[in-house]
PDB file of C-alpha atoms in Angstrom:
ATOM      1  CA  MET A   1     -23.110  -7.540  21.642  1.00 63.00           C
ATOM      2  CA  PRO A   2     -19.438  -8.475  21.105  1.00 73.00           C
ATOM      3  CA  LYS A   3     -17.805  -7.214  18.001  1.00 87.00           C
ATOM      4  CA  SER A   4     -17.248  -9.638  15.109  1.00 92.00           C
ATOM      5  CA  ILE A   5     -14.168  -9.913  12.810  1.00 92.00           C
ATOM      6  CA  SER A   6     -14.410  -7.799   9.617  1.00 91.00           C
ATOM      7  CA  GLU A   7     -15.302  -9.475   6.345  1.00 90.00           C
ATOM      8  CA  GLN A   8     -11.844  -9.005   5.004  1.00 87.00           C
ATOM      9  CA  ILE A   9     -10.384 -10.897   7.941  1.00 91.00           C
ATOM     10  CA  ARG A  10     -13.096 -13.556   7.587  1.00 92.00           C
ATOM     11  CA  GLN A  11     -12.068 -14.079   4.035  1.00 91.00           C
ATOM     12  CA  GLN A  12      -8.346 -14.212   5.012  1.00 90.00           C
ATOM     13  CA  VAL A  13      -9.038 -17.066   7.457  1.00 93.00           C
ATOM     14  CA  ILE A  14     -11.255 -18.943   4.987  1.00 93.00           C
ATOM     15  CA  GLY A  15      -8.353 -18.709   2.370  1.00 91.00           C
ATOM     16  CA  ILE A  16      -5.877 -20.024   4.828  1.00 92.00           C
ATOM     17  CA  ALA A  17      -8.043 -22.910   5.941  1.00 93.00           C
ATOM     18  CA  ALA A  18      -8.818 -23.801   2.208  1.00 92.00           C
ATOM     19  CA  ARG A  19      -5.052 -24.168   1.444  1.00 90.00           C
ATOM     20  CA  TYR A  20      -4.919 -27.007   3.810  1.00 91.00           C
ATOM     21  CA  GLY A  21      -7.996 -28.888   2.889  1.00 93.00           C
ATOM     22  CA  PHE A  22     -10.431 -27.292   5.368  1.00 95.00           C
ATOM     23  CA  ALA A  23     -13.596 -26.063   3.576  1.00 94.00           C
ATOM     24  CA  VAL A  24     -15.834 -23.425   5.222  1.00 94.00           C
ATOM     25  CA  GLN A  25     -19.226 -24.703   5.952  1.00 94.00           C
ATOM     26  CA  LEU A  26     -22.054 -22.432   4.780  1.00 93.00           C
ATOM     27  CA  LYS A  27     -25.820 -22.388   4.665  1.00 90.00           C
ATOM     28  CA  ALA A  28     -27.519 -22.770   1.320  1.00 86.00           C
ATOM     29  CA  ARG A  29     -27.752 -18.983   0.864  1.00 86.00           C
ATOM     30  CA  GLY A  30     -23.968 -18.661   1.494  1.00 87.00           C
ATOM     31  CA  GLU A  31     -24.102 -17.507   5.074  1.00 91.00           C
ATOM     32  CA  ASP A  32     -22.002 -18.866   7.991  1.00 94.00           C
ATOM     33  CA  TYR A  33     -23.810 -21.542   9.951  1.00 92.00           C
ATOM     34  CA  TYR A  34     -23.077 -19.703  13.203  1.00 94.00           C
ATOM     35  CA  ILE A  35     -22.967 -16.086  14.250  1.00 93.00           C
ATOM     36  CA  LYS A  36     -20.000 -16.654  16.702  1.00 94.00           C
ATOM     37  CA  ASN A  37     -18.004 -19.385  14.789  1.00 96.00           C
ATOM     38  CA  LEU A  38     -16.645 -20.061  11.376  1.00 96.00           C
ATOM     39  CA  MET A  39     -16.885 -23.811  10.889  1.00 96.00           C
ATOM     40  CA  PHE A  40     -14.439 -25.785   8.633  1.00 96.00           C
ATOM     41  CA  TYR A  41     -14.454 -29.395   7.577  1.00 95.00           C
ATOM     42  CA  SER A  42     -11.708 -31.628   6.294  1.00 93.00           C
ATOM     43  CA  GLU A  43     -13.166 -34.582   4.455  1.00 90.00           C
ATOM     44  CA  SER A  44      -9.790 -36.444   4.366  1.00 90.00           C
ATOM     45  CA  LEU A  45      -9.433 -36.122   8.130  1.00 92.00           C
ATOM     46  CA  ASN A  46     -13.234 -36.219   8.952  1.00 91.00           C
ATOM     47  CA  GLN A  47     -12.568 -33.409  11.408  1.00 94.00           C
ATOM     48  CA  THR A  48     -14.436 -30.080  12.084  1.00 95.00           C
ATOM     49  CA  VAL A  49     -12.484 -27.044  13.219  1.00 97.00           C
ATOM     50  CA  TYR A  50     -14.086 -23.878  14.610  1.00 97.00           C
ATOM     51  CA  VAL A  51     -12.577 -20.266  14.497  1.00 97.00           C
ATOM     52  CA  ARG A  52     -14.394 -17.796  16.857  1.00 96.00           C
ATOM     53  CA  LYS A  53     -15.425 -14.532  15.076  1.00 95.00           C
ATOM     54  CA  ASP A  54     -15.994 -12.660  18.234  1.00 92.00           C
ATOM     55  CA  ARG A  55     -13.000 -13.020  20.388  1.00 88.00           C
ATOM     56  CA  ALA A  56     -10.941  -9.952  21.463  1.00 87.00           C
ATOM     57  CA  VAL A  57     -12.124  -8.122  18.425  1.00 88.00           C
ATOM     58  CA  GLY A  58     -11.057  -4.406  18.478  1.00 85.00           C
ATOM     59  CA  ALA A  59     -11.500  -1.385  16.204  1.00 81.00           C
ATOM     60  CA  GLY A  60     -12.104  -2.154  12.480  1.00 81.00           C
ATOM     61  CA  GLY A  61     -12.989  -5.793  13.242  1.00 86.00           C
ATOM     62  CA  ILE A  62      -9.338  -6.783  13.878  1.00 88.00           C
ATOM     63  CA  PRO A  63      -8.808  -9.513  16.535  1.00 90.00           C
ATOM     64  CA  ALA A  64      -6.133  -9.579  18.947  1.00 90.00           C
ATOM     65  CA  TYR A  65      -5.760 -13.335  18.360  1.00 94.00           C
ATOM     66  CA  PHE A  66      -7.536 -16.291  16.801  1.00 95.00           C
ATOM     67  CA  HIS A  67      -9.435 -18.782  18.962  1.00 97.00           C
ATOM     68  CA  VAL A  68      -9.480 -22.154  17.328  1.00 97.00           C
ATOM     69  CA  ALA A  69     -11.437 -25.136  18.599  1.00 97.00           C
ATOM     70  CA  VAL A  70     -10.994 -28.773  17.699  1.00 96.00           C
ATOM     71  CA  HIS A  71     -12.462 -32.115  18.997  1.00 94.00           C
ATOM     72  CA  PRO A  72     -10.625 -33.202  22.289  1.00 92.00           C
ATOM     73  CA  GLU A  73      -9.487 -36.387  20.616  1.00 91.00           C
ATOM     74  CA  PHE A  74      -8.061 -34.555  17.670  1.00 93.00           C
ATOM     75  CA  PHE A  75      -6.194 -31.959  19.870  1.00 93.00           C
ATOM     76  CA  ASN A  76      -2.430 -32.549  19.679  1.00 92.00           C
ATOM     77  CA  LYS A  77      -0.180 -30.802  22.168  1.00 90.00           C
ATOM     78  CA  THR A  78       2.778 -31.070  19.815  1.00 91.00           C
ATOM     79  CA  TRP A  79       1.049 -28.292  17.613  1.00 94.00           C
ATOM     80  CA  VAL A  80       1.571 -25.809  20.609  1.00 94.00           C
ATOM     81  CA  LEU A  81       4.656 -23.787  19.796  1.00 91.00           C
ATOM     82  CA  LEU A  82       4.782 -20.519  21.692  1.00 91.00           C
ATOM     83  CA  ALA A  83       7.744 -19.198  19.689  1.00 88.00           C
ATOM     84  CA  GLU A  84       5.483 -19.459  16.579  1.00 89.00           C
ATOM     85  CA  GLY A  85       2.499 -17.809  18.188  1.00 92.00           C
ATOM     86  CA  ILE A  86       0.449 -20.995  18.851  1.00 95.00           C
ATOM     87  CA  GLU A  87      -0.437 -21.649  22.560  1.00 95.00           C
ATOM     88  CA  GLU A  88      -2.947 -23.764  24.421  1.00 95.00           C
ATOM     89  CA  LEU A  89      -6.021 -21.753  25.470  1.00 95.00           C
ATOM     90  CA  ILE A  90      -6.877 -22.337  29.148  1.00 93.00           C
ATOM     91  CA  ASN A  91     -10.465 -21.840  30.241  1.00 90.00           C
ATOM     92  CA  ARG A  92      -9.933 -19.624  33.319  1.00 87.00           C
ATOM     93  CA  GLN A  93     -13.143 -20.765  35.060  1.00 85.00           C
ATOM     94  CA  LYS A  94     -12.206 -24.492  34.735  1.00 82.00           C
ATOM     95  CA  ASN A  95      -8.488 -23.992  34.846  1.00 87.00           C
ATOM     96  CA  ARG A  96      -8.087 -26.396  31.935  1.00 90.00           C
ATOM     97  CA  ASN A  97      -8.271 -26.377  28.188  1.00 93.00           C
ATOM     98  CA  LEU A  98     -11.922 -27.137  27.834  1.00 92.00           C
ATOM     99  CA  HIS A  99     -14.367 -24.752  26.112  1.00 94.00           C
ATOM    100  CA  SER A 100     -18.109 -25.228  25.622  1.00 92.00           C
ATOM    101  CA  SER A 101     -20.351 -24.137  22.807  1.00 93.00           C
ATOM    102  CA  SER A 102     -23.697 -25.108  21.425  1.00 92.00           C
ATOM    103  CA  ASN A 103     -21.985 -24.735  17.958  1.00 94.00           C
ATOM    104  CA  TYR A 104     -19.503 -27.572  18.517  1.00 94.00           C
ATOM    105  CA  LYS A 105     -21.617 -30.246  16.860  1.00 88.00           C
ATOM    106  CA  LYS A 106     -20.447 -33.898  17.504  1.00 88.00           C
ATOM    107  CA  PHE A 107     -17.951 -32.708  20.094  1.00 93.00           C
ATOM    108  CA  PRO A 108     -18.313 -34.593  23.508  1.00 91.00           C
ATOM    109  CA  VAL A 109     -20.404 -33.260  26.346  1.00 90.00           C
ATOM    110  CA  PHE A 110     -18.470 -33.417  29.569  1.00 79.00           C
ATOM    111  CA  PRO A 111     -20.100 -33.976  33.014  1.00 72.00           C
ATOM    112  CA  GLU A 112     -19.476 -30.341  34.156  1.00 70.00           C
ATOM    113  CA  ASN A 113     -21.001 -28.928  30.994  1.00 74.00           C
ATOM    114  CA  ASN A 114     -24.355 -28.870  29.385  1.00 81.00           C
ATOM    115  CA  GLU A 115     -22.980 -28.207  25.986  1.00 88.00           C
ATOM    116  CA  PRO A 116     -20.472 -29.905  23.565  1.00 93.00           C
ATOM    117  CA  CYS A 117     -16.808 -29.054  24.416  1.00 93.00           C
ATOM    118  CA  GLY A 118     -13.683 -28.512  22.472  1.00 94.00           C
ATOM    119  CA  MET A 119     -10.001 -28.041  23.171  1.00 95.00           C
ATOM    120  CA  CYS A 120      -8.705 -24.710  21.921  1.00 96.00           C
ATOM    121  CA  PHE A 121      -5.598 -22.884  20.636  1.00 97.00           C
ATOM    122  CA  LYS A 122      -4.816 -19.227  21.050  1.00 96.00           C
ATOM    123  CA  VAL A 123      -3.178 -18.200  17.669  1.00 95.00           C
ATOM    124  CA  ALA A 124      -1.344 -14.927  17.327  1.00 92.00           C
ATOM    125  CA  ASP A 125      -1.684 -14.000  13.665  1.00 91.00           C
ATOM    126  CA  TYR A 126      -2.104 -15.200  10.095  1.00 90.00           C
ATOM    127  CA  GLU A 127       1.338 -16.909   9.915  1.00 89.00           C
ATOM    128  CA  ALA A 128       0.652 -18.818  13.036  1.00 91.00           C
ATOM    129  CA  LEU A 129      -2.823 -19.728  11.936  1.00 93.00           C
ATOM    130  CA  ALA A 130      -1.494 -21.159   8.662  1.00 92.00           C
ATOM    131  CA  LYS A 131       0.986 -23.137  10.628  1.00 92.00           C
ATOM    132  CA  LEU A 132      -1.673 -24.577  12.838  1.00 95.00           C
ATOM    133  CA  PHE A 133      -3.857 -25.552   9.853  1.00 95.00           C
ATOM    134  CA  GLN A 134      -0.745 -26.963   8.161  1.00 92.00           C
ATOM    135  CA  ARG A 135      -0.025 -29.187  11.202  1.00 93.00           C
ATOM    136  CA  MET A 136      -3.633 -30.273  11.509  1.00 94.00           C
ATOM    137  CA  ALA A 137      -3.677 -31.238   7.862  1.00 91.00           C
ATOM    138  CA  GLY A 138      -0.414 -33.138   8.170  1.00 85.00           C
ATOM    139  CA  ALA A 139       1.310 -30.960   5.528  1.00 43.00           C
ATOM    140  CA  GLU A 140       4.741 -32.202   4.552  1.00 39.00           C
ATOM    141  CA  ASN A 141       6.751 -29.303   5.787  1.00 42.00           C
ATOM    142  CA  SER A 142       6.681 -25.504   6.084  1.00 41.00           C
ATOM    143  CA  GLU A 143       9.383 -25.022   3.327  1.00 44.00           C
ATOM    144  CA  THR A 144       7.207 -26.828   0.787  1.00 41.00           C
ATOM    145  CA  VAL A 145       4.080 -24.991   1.710  1.00 40.00           C
ATOM    146  CA  ALA A 146       5.874 -21.584   1.710  1.00 45.00           C
ATOM    147  CA  LYS A 147       7.013 -22.293  -1.855  1.00 45.00           C
ATOM    148  CA  ASN A 148       3.532 -23.266  -2.859  1.00 42.00           C
ATOM    149  CA  LEU A 149       2.109 -20.126  -1.332  1.00 41.00           C
ATOM    150  CA  ALA A 150       4.782 -17.941  -3.062  1.00 44.00           C
ATOM    151  CA  HIS A 151       4.101 -19.535  -6.427  1.00 41.00           C
ATOM    152  CA  SER A 152       0.397 -19.060  -6.045  1.00 37.00           C
ATOM    153  CA  ALA A 153       0.485 -15.431  -4.825  1.00 37.00           C
ATOM    154  CA  PRO A 154       0.897 -13.723  -8.215  1.00 33.00           C
ATOM    155  CA  GLN A 155      -2.386 -15.213  -9.550  1.00 33.00           C
ATOM    156  CA  SER A 156      -4.578 -14.143  -6.585  1.00 31.00           C
ATOM    157  CA  GLU A 157      -6.516 -10.981  -5.907  1.00 31.00           C
ATOM    158  CA  THR A 158      -5.567  -9.836  -2.350  1.00 31.00           C
ATOM    159  CA  LEU A 159      -7.473  -8.340   0.447  1.00 30.00           C
ATOM    160  CA  ILE A 160      -5.664  -5.714   2.398  1.00 30.00           C
ATOM    161  CA  ALA A 161      -7.341  -3.347   4.743  1.00 32.00           C
ATOM    162  CA  SER A 162      -7.681   0.345   4.062  1.00 30.00           C
ATOM    163  CA  ALA A 163      -5.599   2.783   6.074  1.00 30.00           C
ATOM    164  CA  ASP A 164      -8.042   2.961   8.894  1.00 33.00           C
ATOM    165  CA  ASN A 165      -8.695  -0.882   8.769  1.00 33.00           C
ATOM    166  CA  THR A 166     -12.512  -0.279   8.851  1.00 32.00           C
ATOM    167  CA  VAL A 167     -15.269  -2.125   6.960  1.00 31.00           C
ATOM    168  CA  GLU A 168     -18.776  -0.997   6.830  1.00 33.00           C
ATOM    169  CA  SER A 169     -21.390  -3.087   8.330  1.00 31.00           C
ATOM    170  CA  GLY A 170     -22.801  -5.542   5.710  1.00 33.00           C
ATOM    171  CA  GLU A 171     -20.156  -4.546   3.134  1.00 32.00           C
ATOM    172  CA  SER A 172     -18.725  -7.150   0.955  1.00 31.00           C
ATOM    173  CA  PRO A 173     -14.947  -7.342   0.666  1.00 32.00           C
ATOM    174  CA  VAL A 174     -13.397  -5.553  -2.315  1.00 29.00           C
ATOM    175  CA  PRO A 175     -10.505  -7.281  -3.938  1.00 31.00           C
ATOM    176  CA  VAL A 176      -7.569  -4.860  -4.166  1.00 31.00           C
ATOM    177  CA  ARG A 177      -4.695  -5.624  -6.473  1.00 32.00           C
ATOM    178  CA  SER A 178      -1.411  -5.116  -4.669  1.00 36.00           C
ATOM    179  CA  VAL A 179       2.107  -6.582  -4.548  1.00 36.00           C
ATOM    180  CA  ALA A 180       0.740 -10.080  -3.901  1.00 37.00           C
ATOM    181  CA  SER A 181      -0.728 -10.046  -7.422  1.00 39.00           C
ATOM    182  CA  MET A 182       2.531  -8.741  -9.016  1.00 40.00           C
ATOM    183  CA  ASN A 183       5.597 -10.653  -9.964  1.00 47.00           C
ATOM    184  CA  LYS A 184       7.182 -10.983  -6.593  1.00 71.00           C
ATOM    185  CA  VAL A 185       6.868 -10.557  -2.865  1.00 83.00           C
ATOM    186  CA  PRO A 186       8.889  -7.576  -1.430  1.00 91.00           C
ATOM    187  CA  THR A 187      12.469  -8.497  -0.373  1.00 92.00           C
ATOM    188  CA  LYS A 188      13.192  -5.009   1.060  1.00 94.00           C
ATOM    189  CA  GLY A 189      11.531  -2.854   3.643  1.00 96.00           C
ATOM    190  CA  LEU A 190      11.815   0.957   3.612  1.00 97.00           C
ATOM    191  CA  VAL A 191      12.001   2.648   7.026  1.00 96.00           C
ATOM    192  CA  ILE A 192       9.847   5.762   7.273  1.00 96.00           C
ATOM    193  CA  LYS A 193       9.041   7.697  10.407  1.00 93.00           C
ATOM    194  CA  SER A 194       5.702   9.062  11.653  1.00 91.00           C
ATOM    195  CA  PRO A 195       3.634  10.964  10.662  1.00 91.00           C
ATOM    196  CA  TYR A 196       4.805  10.349   7.053  1.00 93.00           C
ATOM    197  CA  ILE A 197       4.299   6.663   7.015  1.00 93.00           C
ATOM    198  CA  GLU A 198       0.570   7.177   8.105  1.00 93.00           C
ATOM    199  CA  LYS A 199       0.156   9.719   5.386  1.00 92.00           C
ATOM    200  CA  ILE A 200       1.570   7.231   2.755  1.00 92.00           C
ATOM    201  CA  LEU A 201      -0.805   4.554   4.035  1.00 90.00           C
ATOM    202  CA  ALA A 202      -3.699   6.952   3.889  1.00 88.00           C
ATOM    203  CA  GLY A 203      -2.856   7.600   0.252  1.00 89.00           C
ATOM    204  CA  SER A 204      -2.419  11.370   0.722  1.00 90.00           C
ATOM    205  CA  LYS A 205       1.305  11.288   0.395  1.00 94.00           C
ATOM    206  CA  THR A 206       2.957   9.624  -2.752  1.00 95.00           C
ATOM    207  CA  TRP A 207       6.551  11.191  -2.680  1.00 96.00           C
ATOM    208  CA  GLU A 208       8.861  10.048  -0.051  1.00 96.00           C
ATOM    209  CA  MET A 209      11.618  12.805   0.195  1.00 95.00           C
ATOM    210  CA  ARG A 210      15.111  11.607   0.562  1.00 95.00           C
ATOM    211  CA  SER A 211      18.667  13.264   0.071  1.00 92.00           C
ATOM    212  CA  SER A 212      19.765  10.777  -2.673  1.00 93.00           C
ATOM    213  CA  ALA A 213      18.310   8.575  -5.403  1.00 94.00           C
ATOM    214  CA  THR A 214      17.749   4.839  -5.179  1.00 94.00           C
ATOM    215  CA  GLN A 215      18.010   2.132  -7.761  1.00 93.00           C
ATOM    216  CA  VAL A 216      15.345   0.024  -6.135  1.00 94.00           C
ATOM    217  CA  ARG A 217      12.040  -0.331  -8.085  1.00 94.00           C
ATOM    218  CA  GLY A 218       8.928  -2.511  -7.601  1.00 92.00           C
ATOM    219  CA  PRO A 219       7.211  -3.946  -4.589  1.00 93.00           C
ATOM    220  CA  ILE A 220       8.521  -2.901  -1.218  1.00 95.00           C
ATOM    221  CA  ALA A 221       7.479  -3.257   2.457  1.00 95.00           C
ATOM    222  CA  LEU A 222       6.839  -0.196   4.538  1.00 96.00           C
ATOM    223  CA  ILE A 223       8.427  -0.143   8.058  1.00 95.00           C
ATOM    224  CA  LYS A 224       7.353   2.207  10.694  1.00 94.00           C
ATOM    225  CA  LYS A 225      10.456   3.602  12.180  1.00 93.00           C
ATOM    226  CA  GLY A 226      11.151   2.367  15.759  1.00 91.00           C
ATOM    227  CA  SER A 227       8.206  -0.054  15.723  1.00 92.00           C
ATOM    228  CA  GLY A 228       9.983  -3.320  14.593  1.00 90.00           C
ATOM    229  CA  GLN A 229       7.127  -3.954  12.328  1.00 92.00           C
ATOM    230  CA  LEU A 230       6.129  -4.044   8.699  1.00 93.00           C
ATOM    231  CA  VAL A 231       2.873  -2.034   8.483  1.00 91.00           C
ATOM    232  CA  GLY A 232       2.237  -1.886   4.705  1.00 90.00           C
ATOM    233  CA  VAL A 233       3.254  -2.475   1.144  1.00 93.00           C
ATOM    234  CA  ALA A 234       3.683  -0.230  -1.798  1.00 93.00           C
ATOM    235  CA  ASN A 235       5.306   0.022  -5.265  1.00 94.00           C
ATOM    236  CA  LEU A 236       8.353   2.206  -5.738  1.00 95.00           C
ATOM    237  CA  ILE A 237       8.036   3.218  -9.399  1.00 94.00           C
ATOM    238  CA  ASP A 238      10.235   6.267  -9.944  1.00 95.00           C
ATOM    239  CA  VAL A 239      12.690   8.838  -8.601  1.00 96.00           C
ATOM    240  CA  LYS A 240      12.566  12.533  -9.266  1.00 94.00           C
ATOM    241  CA  GLY A 241      15.276  14.991  -8.535  1.00 84.00           C
ATOM    242  CA  ALA A 242      17.276  16.858  -7.649  1.00 89.00           C
ATOM    243  CA  LEU A 243      14.296  19.162  -6.901  1.00 92.00           C
ATOM    244  CA  THR A 244      14.595  22.878  -6.093  1.00 90.00           C
ATOM    245  CA  ARG A 245      12.639  24.501  -3.257  1.00 90.00           C
ATOM    246  CA  GLN A 246      10.284  25.882  -5.857  1.00 90.00           C
ATOM    247  CA  ASP A 247       9.689  22.432  -7.372  1.00 92.00           C
ATOM    248  CA  LYS A 248       8.752  21.106  -3.833  1.00 90.00           C
ATOM    249  CA  LEU A 249       6.428  24.144  -3.309  1.00 90.00           C
ATOM    250  CA  LYS A 250       4.522  23.083  -6.420  1.00 90.00           C
ATOM    251  CA  ALA A 251       4.220  19.577  -5.313  1.00 90.00           C
ATOM    252  CA  MET A 252       3.070  19.931  -1.654  1.00 90.00           C
ATOM    253  CA  ASP A 253       0.149  17.589  -2.320  1.00 90.00           C
ATOM    254  CA  LYS A 254       2.551  14.872  -3.253  1.00 92.00           C
ATOM    255  CA  HIS A 255       5.205  15.131  -0.409  1.00 92.00           C
ATOM    256  CA  GLN A 256       3.068  16.568   2.366  1.00 88.00           C
ATOM    257  CA  ILE A 257       5.829  18.633   4.027  1.00 89.00           C
ATOM    258  CA  ALA A 258       4.527  21.600   5.786  1.00 88.00           C
ATOM    259  CA  LEU A 259       4.834  25.033   4.117  1.00 91.00           C
ATOM    260  CA  ASP A 260       6.805  26.593   7.054  1.00 89.00           C
ATOM    261  CA  ARG A 261       9.404  23.799   6.902  1.00 88.00           C
ATOM    262  CA  LEU A 262       9.881  24.230   3.199  1.00 88.00           C
ATOM    263  CA  GLU A 263      10.280  28.005   3.413  1.00 86.00           C
ATOM    264  CA  SER A 264      12.646  27.839   6.266  1.00 88.00           C
ATOM    265  CA  GLY A 265      15.156  25.812   4.254  1.00 85.00           C
ATOM    266  CA  GLU A 266      15.505  23.062   6.813  1.00 86.00           C
ATOM    267  CA  THR A 267      14.219  20.502   4.203  1.00 85.00           C
ATOM    268  CA  ASP A 268      16.415  21.594   1.378  1.00 89.00           C
ATOM    269  CA  LYS A 269      18.663  18.543   1.734  1.00 90.00           C
ATOM    270  CA  TRP A 270      15.655  16.358   0.912  1.00 91.00           C
ATOM    271  CA  ASP A 271      15.740  17.114  -2.740  1.00 93.00           C
ATOM    272  CA  THR A 272      14.968  13.726  -4.229  1.00 94.00           C
ATOM    273  CA  ALA A 273      11.403  12.241  -4.411  1.00 95.00           C
ATOM    274  CA  TRP A 274      10.915   8.442  -4.255  1.00 96.00           C
ATOM    275  CA  VAL A 275       7.562   8.050  -6.042  1.00 96.00           C
ATOM    276  CA  LEU A 276       5.221   5.433  -4.489  1.00 95.00           C
ATOM    277  CA  GLU A 277       1.945   4.060  -5.656  1.00 94.00           C
ATOM    278  CA  GLY A 278      -0.620   1.638  -4.404  1.00 90.00           C
ATOM    279  CA  ALA A 279       0.357   1.965  -0.766  1.00 91.00           C
ATOM    280  CA  GLN A 280      -1.824  -0.113   1.519  1.00 87.00           C
ATOM    281  CA  SER A 281      -1.874  -1.200   5.176  1.00 86.00           C
ATOM    282  CA  LEU A 282      -1.487  -4.810   6.131  1.00 83.00           C
ATOM    283  CA  ILE A 283      -4.452  -5.932   8.343  1.00 74.00           C
ATOM    284  CA  MET A 284      -2.017  -7.075  10.928  1.00 77.00           C
ATOM    285  CA  PRO A 285       1.512  -5.619  11.266  1.00 85.00           C
ATOM    286  CA  ILE A 286       4.268  -8.240  10.895  1.00 89.00           C
ATOM    287  CA  ASN A 287       7.227  -8.336  13.356  1.00 90.00           C
ATOM    288  CA  TYR A 288      10.667  -8.647  11.757  1.00 91.00           C
ATOM    289  CA  HIS A 289      14.299  -8.601  12.856  1.00 89.00           C
ATOM    290  CA  HIS A 290      15.982  -5.205  12.303  1.00 91.00           C
ATOM    291  CA  PRO A 291      19.631  -5.662  11.605  1.00 89.00           C
ATOM    292  CA  SER A 292      22.082  -3.370  13.452  1.00 87.00           C
ATOM    293  CA  GLY A 293      23.016  -0.335  11.335  1.00 88.00           C
ATOM    294  CA  ALA A 294      20.016  -0.509   8.937  1.00 90.00           C
ATOM    295  CA  VAL A 295      18.771   2.963   8.533  1.00 91.00           C
ATOM    296  CA  ILE A 296      17.040   3.358   5.213  1.00 94.00           C
ATOM    297  CA  TRP A 297      16.594  -0.167   3.817  1.00 95.00           C
ATOM    298  CA  VAL A 298      16.106  -3.637   5.556  1.00 94.00           C
ATOM    299  CA  ASN A 299      16.754  -6.710   3.603  1.00 94.00           C
ATOM    300  CA  LEU A 300      13.836  -9.017   4.646  1.00 92.00           C
ATOM    301  CA  ASP A 301      14.771 -12.577   5.547  1.00 90.00           C
ATOM    302  CA  GLN A 302      13.067 -15.657   4.113  1.00 86.00           C
ATOM    303  CA  GLN A 303      10.854 -15.958   7.244  1.00 85.00           C
ATOM    304  CA  THR A 304       9.657 -12.397   7.020  1.00 88.00           C
ATOM    305  CA  GLN A 305       8.933 -12.794   3.296  1.00 85.00           C
ATOM    306  CA  GLU A 306       6.894 -15.913   4.129  1.00 80.00           C
ATOM    307  CA  LYS A 307       4.852 -13.904   6.648  1.00 81.00           C
ATOM    308  CA  LEU A 308       4.192 -11.334   3.899  1.00 81.00           C
ATOM    309  CA  VAL A 309       3.051 -14.039   1.508  1.00 74.00           C
ATOM    310  CA  LEU A 310       0.442 -15.230   4.083  1.00 71.00           C
ATOM    311  CA  ALA A 311      -0.609 -11.747   5.083  1.00 68.00           C
ATOM    312  CA  MET A 312      -1.401 -10.874   1.488  1.00 63.00           C
ATOM    313  CA  GLN A 313      -3.386 -14.010   0.578  1.00 55.00           C
TER     314      GLN A 313
END
């Protein structure tokens, strides 16, 4: 049986749809109507939208993309913007955008099918999904929506995956307070190489060792060096140093530098600990533009900050 999206991702999708007036349709007991599809309805538009729960789902219930189906008469080709991660989904068997499912109630039945058919979008990530729902709802403009999202983020509990992005079968999502429920979205990203960034996201490393102090405090994004992606968020709460080799030997559980490297002296220059707390992985990494010459910090542009807002809803 195909894998289904995790409960955390399901909640993210429901939250995005709700912001644009599309309410998830549930049975009386609170279950989804369908095993394979989330069904959303907009009363103002009198339109139903389906998001597949079992398309290209990998480890931890994370989909490679979102499969979104609409009534053929509602489908609008102007909503397809490849640069923003929204493309038309072509049925390879029919060589056209026409996808059948018994779930697509009130969608038309075409002569070559025995089931109702919809037209579909292939949507790259949360940001693209929000833009598609925005366009379907006829929202005024992305700038206004982004401001509304930014203002509403501090009041919400967020769902961000654990370091291994896994959810136990049948487990309910656990709200986790992170940067989205604080005073602001990160405006800076800290570049950290492997394997240290993975240790930070796993919660085993809380000191990021550097050769100098920083004045930055508060929510930051975490960038995996060389990946071109934001992979997590954390709070930078303090700086400690300069630390002696003996200080670092006593705090190996915090910085996670191997004993042989500490004793060899090769890490002596890294005598300042940047103290992190609440580090968490994003369910889906966010691509960003890396400016030339940026080595430690990256100032996140407005578009990247908006992606973070959506990723942390």
